[in-house]
PDB file of C-alpha atoms in Angstrom:
ATOM      1  CA  SER Z 385      18.694  -4.212  -1.175  1.00 54.00           C
ATOM      2  CA  ALA Z 386      21.181  -2.108   1.156  1.00 64.00           C
ATOM      3  CA  ARG Z 387      18.935   0.832   0.222  1.00 64.00           C
ATOM      4  CA  LEU Z 388      15.844  -1.266   1.261  1.00 61.00           C
ATOM      5  CA  LEU Z 389      17.197  -2.560   4.616  1.00 62.00           C
ATOM      6  CA  ALA Z 390      17.899   1.211   5.210  1.00 67.00           C
ATOM      7  CA  LYS Z 391      14.412   2.449   4.306  1.00 64.00           C
ATOM      8  CA  LEU Z 392      12.943  -0.728   6.568  1.00 61.00           C
ATOM      9  CA  ALA Z 393      15.087   0.208   9.712  1.00 59.00           C
ATOM     10  CA  GLN Z 394      13.939   3.983   9.623  1.00 62.00           C
ATOM     11  CA  GLY Z 395      17.280   5.224  10.656  1.00 66.00           C
ATOM     12  CA  GLY Z 396      18.006   2.691  13.317  1.00 72.00           C
ATOM     13  CA  MET Z 397      21.299   1.098  13.157  1.00 75.00           C
ATOM     14  CA  ARG Z 398      20.433  -1.489  15.419  1.00 78.00           C
ATOM     15  CA  ASP Z 399      17.187  -2.426  13.259  1.00 67.00           C
ATOM     16  CA  ALA Z 400      19.084  -2.321  10.317  1.00 71.00           C
ATOM     17  CA  ILE Z 401      21.795  -4.960  11.659  1.00 75.00           C
ATOM     18  CA  SER Z 402      18.748  -7.155  12.791  1.00 73.00           C
ATOM     19  CA  LEU Z 403      17.242  -6.954   9.530  1.00 66.00           C
ATOM     20  CA  LEU Z 404      20.470  -7.842   7.733  1.00 71.00           C
ATOM     21  CA  ASP Z 405      21.024 -10.713  10.094  1.00 72.00           C
ATOM     22  CA  LEU Z 406      17.489 -12.006   9.491  1.00 67.00           C
ATOM     23  CA  CYS Z 407      17.972 -11.776   5.702  1.00 67.00           C
ATOM     24  CA  SER Z 408      21.493 -13.258   5.861  1.00 70.00           C
ATOM     25  CA  GLY Z 409      20.037 -16.489   7.956  1.00 68.00           C
ATOM     26  CA  GLY Z 410      17.180 -16.653   5.223  1.00 59.00           C
ATOM     27  CA  CYS Z 411      19.261 -16.419   2.043  1.00 61.00           C
ATOM     28  CA  ARG Z 412      21.833 -19.188   3.232  1.00 66.00           C
ATOM     29  CA  GLY Z 413      24.551 -18.552   0.991  1.00 67.00           C
ATOM     30  CA  LYS Z 414      22.414 -16.823  -1.822  1.00 69.00           C
ATOM     31  CA  ARG Z 415      22.833 -13.168  -2.624  1.00 72.00           C
ATOM     32  CA  ILE Z 416      20.600 -10.748  -0.519  1.00 70.00           C
ATOM     33  CA  ASP Z 417      18.784  -8.714  -3.288  1.00 68.00           C
ATOM     34  CA  GLU Z 418      15.690  -6.698  -3.091  1.00 66.00           C
ATOM     35  CA  ALA Z 419      13.299  -9.576  -3.868  1.00 65.00           C
ATOM     36  CA  ALA Z 420      14.942 -11.895  -1.043  1.00 65.00           C
ATOM     37  CA  VAL Z 421      14.512  -8.974   1.482  1.00 62.00           C
ATOM     38  CA  ASN Z 422      10.907  -8.317   0.310  1.00 58.00           C
ATOM     39  CA  ASP Z 423       9.991 -12.010   0.892  1.00 63.00           C
ATOM     40  CA  ILE Z 424      11.674 -12.585   3.933  1.00 59.00           C
ATOM     41  CA  VAL Z 425      10.653  -9.664   5.707  1.00 57.00           C
ATOM     42  CA  GLY Z 426       7.124  -9.929   3.931  1.00 53.00           C
ATOM     43  CA  ILE Z 427       6.803  -6.812   1.843  1.00 56.00           C
ATOM     44  CA  SER Z 428       4.976  -6.743  -1.130  1.00 57.00           C
ATOM     45  CA  SER Z 429       6.681  -5.362  -3.916  1.00 79.00           C
ATOM     46  CA  ARG Z 430       5.627  -1.700  -5.342  1.00 84.00           C
ATOM     47  CA  ALA Z 431       4.545  -3.500  -8.392  1.00 87.00           C
ATOM     48  CA  THR Z 432       1.957  -5.593  -6.404  1.00 91.00           C
ATOM     49  CA  LEU Z 433       0.826  -2.408  -4.646  1.00 94.00           C
ATOM     50  CA  GLU Z 434       0.649  -0.351  -7.841  1.00 95.00           C
ATOM     51  CA  LYS Z 435      -1.748  -3.117  -9.277  1.00 95.00           C
ATOM     52  CA  LEU Z 436      -3.880  -3.375  -6.386  1.00 97.00           C
ATOM     53  CA  VAL Z 437      -4.177   0.481  -6.295  1.00 97.00           C
ATOM     54  CA  ASN Z 438      -4.802   0.703  -9.829  1.00 97.00           C
ATOM     55  CA  ALA Z 439      -7.528  -2.187  -9.647  1.00 97.00           C
ATOM     56  CA  ILE Z 440      -9.211  -0.052  -7.150  1.00 97.00           C
ATOM     57  CA  ALA Z 441      -9.314   2.789  -9.694  1.00 97.00           C
ATOM     58  CA  ASP Z 442     -10.567   0.538 -12.323  1.00 97.00           C
ATOM     59  CA  LYS Z 443     -13.189  -1.049  -9.741  1.00 96.00           C
ATOM     60  CA  ASN Z 444     -11.469  -4.511 -10.831  1.00 97.00           C
ATOM     61  CA  TYR Z 445     -12.833  -6.927  -8.294  1.00 97.00           C
ATOM     62  CA  GLU Z 446     -10.974 -10.015  -9.521  1.00 97.00           C
ATOM     63  CA  ILE Z 447      -7.647  -8.338  -9.209  1.00 97.00           C
ATOM     64  CA  ILE Z 448      -8.678  -7.210  -5.775  1.00 97.00           C
ATOM     65  CA  PHE Z 449      -9.482 -10.630  -4.585  1.00 97.00           C
ATOM     66  CA  ASP Z 450      -6.687 -12.318  -6.466  1.00 96.00           C
ATOM     67  CA  GLU Z 451      -3.938 -10.014  -4.796  1.00 95.00           C
ATOM     68  CA  ILE Z 452      -5.568 -10.342  -1.277  1.00 95.00           C
ATOM     69  CA  ASP Z 453      -5.467 -14.351  -1.936  1.00 94.00           C
ATOM     70  CA  ASN Z 454      -2.110 -14.013  -3.079  1.00 92.00           C
ATOM     71  CA  VAL Z 455      -1.292 -12.528   0.216  1.00 90.00           C
ATOM     72  CA  VAL Z 456      -3.000 -15.363   2.303  1.00 89.00           C
ATOM     73  CA  ARG Z 457      -1.627 -17.993   0.493  1.00 89.00           C
ATOM     74  CA  SER Z 458       2.022 -16.796   0.789  1.00 85.00           C
ATOM     75  CA  SER Z 459       1.553 -16.954   4.536  1.00 76.00           C
ATOM     76  CA  LYS Z 460       2.630 -13.317   4.706  1.00 79.00           C
ATOM     77  CA  ASP Z 461       0.957 -11.224   7.371  1.00 84.00           C
ATOM     78  CA  ILE Z 462      -1.828  -9.496   6.315  1.00 89.00           C
ATOM     79  CA  SER Z 463      -1.089  -6.408   8.618  1.00 89.00           C
ATOM     80  CA  VAL Z 464       2.554  -6.130   7.112  1.00 86.00           C
ATOM     81  CA  PHE Z 465       0.678  -6.102   3.688  1.00 91.00           C
ATOM     82  CA  TRP Z 466      -1.719  -3.565   4.641  1.00 93.00           C
ATOM     83  CA  GLN Z 467       0.915  -0.941   6.197  1.00 92.00           C
ATOM     84  CA  ASN Z 468       2.861  -1.186   2.897  1.00 91.00           C
ATOM     85  CA  LEU Z 469      -0.489  -0.298   1.076  1.00 95.00           C
ATOM     86  CA  MET Z 470      -1.037   2.647   3.481  1.00 95.00           C
ATOM     87  CA  SER Z 471       2.776   3.565   2.646  1.00 93.00           C
ATOM     88  CA  PHE Z 472       1.934   3.573  -0.800  1.00 95.00           C
ATOM     89  CA  TYR Z 473      -1.113   5.745  -0.388  1.00 97.00           C
ATOM     90  CA  ARG Z 474       0.930   8.139   1.740  1.00 95.00           C
ATOM     91  CA  ASP Z 475       3.358   8.583  -1.394  1.00 94.00           C
ATOM     92  CA  MET Z 476       0.315   9.140  -3.849  1.00 95.00           C
ATOM     93  CA  LEU Z 477      -0.690  12.125  -1.060  1.00 95.00           C
ATOM     94  CA  VAL Z 478       2.570  13.531  -0.980  1.00 94.00           C
ATOM     95  CA  MET Z 479       2.823  13.425  -4.638  1.00 92.00           C
ATOM     96  CA  LYS Z 480      -0.384  15.147  -5.069  1.00 92.00           C
ATOM     97  CA  THR Z 481       0.215  17.822  -2.517  1.00 92.00           C
ATOM     98  CA  SER Z 482       3.913  18.846  -2.825  1.00 90.00           C
ATOM     99  CA  ALA Z 483       5.882  20.736  -5.573  1.00 87.00           C
ATOM    100  CA  ASN Z 484       8.740  19.064  -4.224  1.00 88.00           C
ATOM    101  CA  ALA Z 485       7.637  15.604  -3.730  1.00 84.00           C
ATOM    102  CA  ALA Z 486      11.051  13.862  -4.692  1.00 83.00           C
ATOM    103  CA  LYS Z 487      12.669  15.265  -1.510  1.00 87.00           C
ATOM    104  CA  TYR Z 488       9.999  13.574   0.507  1.00 86.00           C
ATOM    105  CA  LEU Z 489       9.737  10.099  -1.200  1.00 87.00           C
ATOM    106  CA  ASP Z 490      12.647   7.522  -1.259  1.00 79.00           C
ATOM    107  CA  LEU Z 491      11.808   6.163  -4.917  1.00 77.00           C
ATOM    108  CA  THR Z 492      13.981   5.637  -8.105  1.00 78.00           C
ATOM    109  CA  ASP Z 493      13.201   7.759 -11.037  1.00 82.00           C
ATOM    110  CA  ASN Z 494      10.793   4.765 -12.413  1.00 83.00           C
ATOM    111  CA  GLU Z 495       9.233   4.178  -9.212  1.00 86.00           C
ATOM    112  CA  GLN Z 496       8.435   8.083  -9.030  1.00 88.00           C
ATOM    113  CA  LYS Z 497       6.959   8.175 -12.765  1.00 91.00           C
ATOM    114  CA  GLN Z 498       4.779   5.048 -12.071  1.00 92.00           C
ATOM    115  CA  LEU Z 499       3.647   6.476  -8.758  1.00 92.00           C
ATOM    116  CA  GLU Z 500       2.872   9.787 -10.770  1.00 93.00           C
ATOM    117  CA  ARG Z 501       0.680   7.735 -13.079  1.00 95.00           C
ATOM    118  CA  THR Z 502      -1.195   6.087 -10.400  1.00 96.00           C
ATOM    119  CA  ALA Z 503      -1.849   9.137  -8.236  1.00 96.00           C
ATOM    120  CA  ALA Z 504      -3.142  10.904 -11.251  1.00 95.00           C
ATOM    121  CA  ARG Z 505      -6.096   8.567 -11.154  1.00 96.00           C
ATOM    122  CA  PHE Z 506      -7.402   9.764  -7.962  1.00 95.00           C
ATOM    123  CA  SER Z 507      -8.216  13.144  -6.372  1.00 93.00           C
ATOM    124  CA  ARG Z 508      -6.393  14.381  -3.007  1.00 92.00           C
ATOM    125  CA  GLU Z 509     -10.049  14.041  -1.518  1.00 92.00           C
ATOM    126  CA  THR Z 510     -10.224  10.409  -2.769  1.00 93.00           C
ATOM    127  CA  ILE Z 511      -6.809   9.649  -1.477  1.00 95.00           C
ATOM    128  CA  LEU Z 512      -7.587  11.129   1.839  1.00 94.00           C
ATOM    129  CA  ALA Z 513     -11.015   8.994   2.098  1.00 92.00           C
ATOM    130  CA  HIS Z 514      -8.945   5.912   1.268  1.00 95.00           C
ATOM    131  CA  CYS Z 515      -6.330   6.354   3.663  1.00 95.00           C
ATOM    132  CA  LYS Z 516      -9.129   6.723   6.562  1.00 94.00           C
ATOM    133  CA  LEU Z 517     -10.636   3.220   5.472  1.00 94.00           C
ATOM    134  CA  LEU Z 518      -7.161   1.818   5.485  1.00 96.00           C
ATOM    135  CA  GLU Z 519      -6.328   3.051   8.817  1.00 95.00           C
ATOM    136  CA  GLY Z 520      -9.715   1.927  10.460  1.00 94.00           C
ATOM    137  CA  ALA Z 521      -9.336  -1.565   8.692  1.00 95.00           C
ATOM    138  CA  LEU Z 522      -5.519  -1.638  10.170  1.00 95.00           C
ATOM    139  CA  PHE Z 523      -6.848  -1.424  13.667  1.00 93.00           C
ATOM    140  CA  ALA Z 524      -9.167  -4.226  12.920  1.00 92.00           C
ATOM    141  CA  ILE Z 525      -6.682  -6.383  11.220  1.00 92.00           C
ATOM    142  CA  GLN Z 526      -4.497  -6.210  14.259  1.00 89.00           C
ATOM    143  CA  LYS Z 527      -7.195  -7.569  16.689  1.00 87.00           C
ATOM    144  CA  VAL Z 528      -6.490 -11.177  17.814  1.00 72.00           C
ATOM    145  CA  ASN Z 529      -9.771 -12.618  16.695  1.00 76.00           C
ATOM    146  CA  ALA Z 530     -10.164 -10.341  13.755  1.00 74.00           C
ATOM    147  CA  VAL Z 531     -11.041 -12.016  10.139  1.00 91.00           C
ATOM    148  CA  LYS Z 532      -8.148 -10.416   8.451  1.00 92.00           C
ATOM    149  CA  ARG Z 533      -8.814 -11.390   5.065  1.00 93.00           C
ATOM    150  CA  THR Z 534     -12.426 -10.383   5.253  1.00 93.00           C
ATOM    151  CA  VAL Z 535     -11.600  -7.090   6.687  1.00 94.00           C
ATOM    152  CA  ALA Z 536      -9.163  -6.309   4.074  1.00 95.00           C
ATOM    153  CA  GLU Z 537     -11.441  -7.439   0.945  1.00 95.00           C
ATOM    154  CA  LEU Z 538     -14.354  -5.589   2.518  1.00 94.00           C
ATOM    155  CA  THR Z 539     -12.205  -2.372   2.859  1.00 95.00           C
ATOM    156  CA  LEU Z 540     -11.039  -2.547  -0.412  1.00 96.00           C
ATOM    157  CA  ILE Z 541     -14.565  -2.889  -2.051  1.00 95.00           C
ATOM    158  CA  LYS Z 542     -15.501  -0.049  -0.069  1.00 94.00           C
ATOM    159  CA  MET Z 543     -12.690   1.989  -1.607  1.00 94.00           C
ATOM    160  CA  CYS Z 544     -13.993   0.946  -4.970  1.00 93.00           C
ATOM    161  CA  ASP Z 545     -17.444   2.171  -4.502  1.00 89.00           C
ATOM    162  CA  GLU Z 546     -17.798   5.190  -2.162  1.00 80.00           C
ATOM    163  CA  THR Z 547     -21.299   5.062  -2.131  1.00 78.00           C
ATOM    164  CA  LEU Z 548     -20.896   2.077   0.277  1.00 77.00           C
ATOM    165  CA  VAL Z 549     -19.628   4.345   3.246  1.00 75.00           C
ATOM    166  CA  ALA Z 550     -20.977   7.311   4.450  1.00 69.00           C
ATOM    167  CA  SER Z 551     -18.535   9.605   5.895  1.00 69.00           C
ATOM    168  CA  ASN Z 552     -17.197  13.070   5.442  1.00 70.00           C
ATOM    169  CA  ALA Z 553     -14.058  11.964   3.802  1.00 67.00           C
ATOM    170  CA  ASN Z 554     -16.151   9.951   1.057  1.00 63.00           C
ATOM    171  CA  LEU Z 555     -18.696  12.804   0.564  1.00 66.00           C
ATOM    172  CA  LEU Z 556     -15.753  15.147  -0.131  1.00 70.00           C
ATOM    173  CA  SER Z 557     -14.329  12.720  -2.456  1.00 69.00           C
ATOM    174  CA  ARG Z 558     -17.754  12.254  -4.156  1.00 67.00           C
ATOM    175  CA  ILE Z 559     -17.885  16.126  -4.543  1.00 75.00           C
ATOM    176  CA  SER Z 560     -14.765  16.343  -5.771  1.00 74.00           C
ATOM    177  CA  LYS Z 561     -15.327  13.807  -8.670  1.00 70.00           C
ATOM    178  CA  LEU Z 562     -18.662  15.851  -9.475  1.00 73.00           C
ATOM    179  CA  GLU Z 563     -16.676  19.210  -9.602  1.00 78.00           C
ATOM    180  CA  ASP Z 564     -14.073  17.654 -12.049  1.00 73.00           C
TER     181      ASP Z 564
END
């Protein structure tokens, strides 16, 4: 949990102390573990994100709708969930583009192996196309009057079926698949 708090604070000591204070208040005498930090801060576990990304690769719409429903029902902020998903995609991109990915990723050995398996399901071009869709959706989700759930679900559906989006990034992704 200390490692997770340090990662969330992004090097800021005051941020780390504030997060620890927030978590200690939320745990009320219980041990502050990774699950407690994730729950209090509103972060989705890597396993949840990996499940969602694999559902995108499999075009498994049931899992996609279930995961978004879980976020909504848990009263977690969809924009925080979305930022976590974007970070997962960033990690996959680092894995696909760097020969020394471990240097740039703050992951355990097991998390790194799982990330390698998930990243192997996508081309770099597809990951970049998905990142563009995620980025655009984040701006829409953060708007005050946005229908956040709808924006999230529509974006994930577009990520499953690249023919639904006419963009240069998606065309490159589709060409990459044809070349493979």
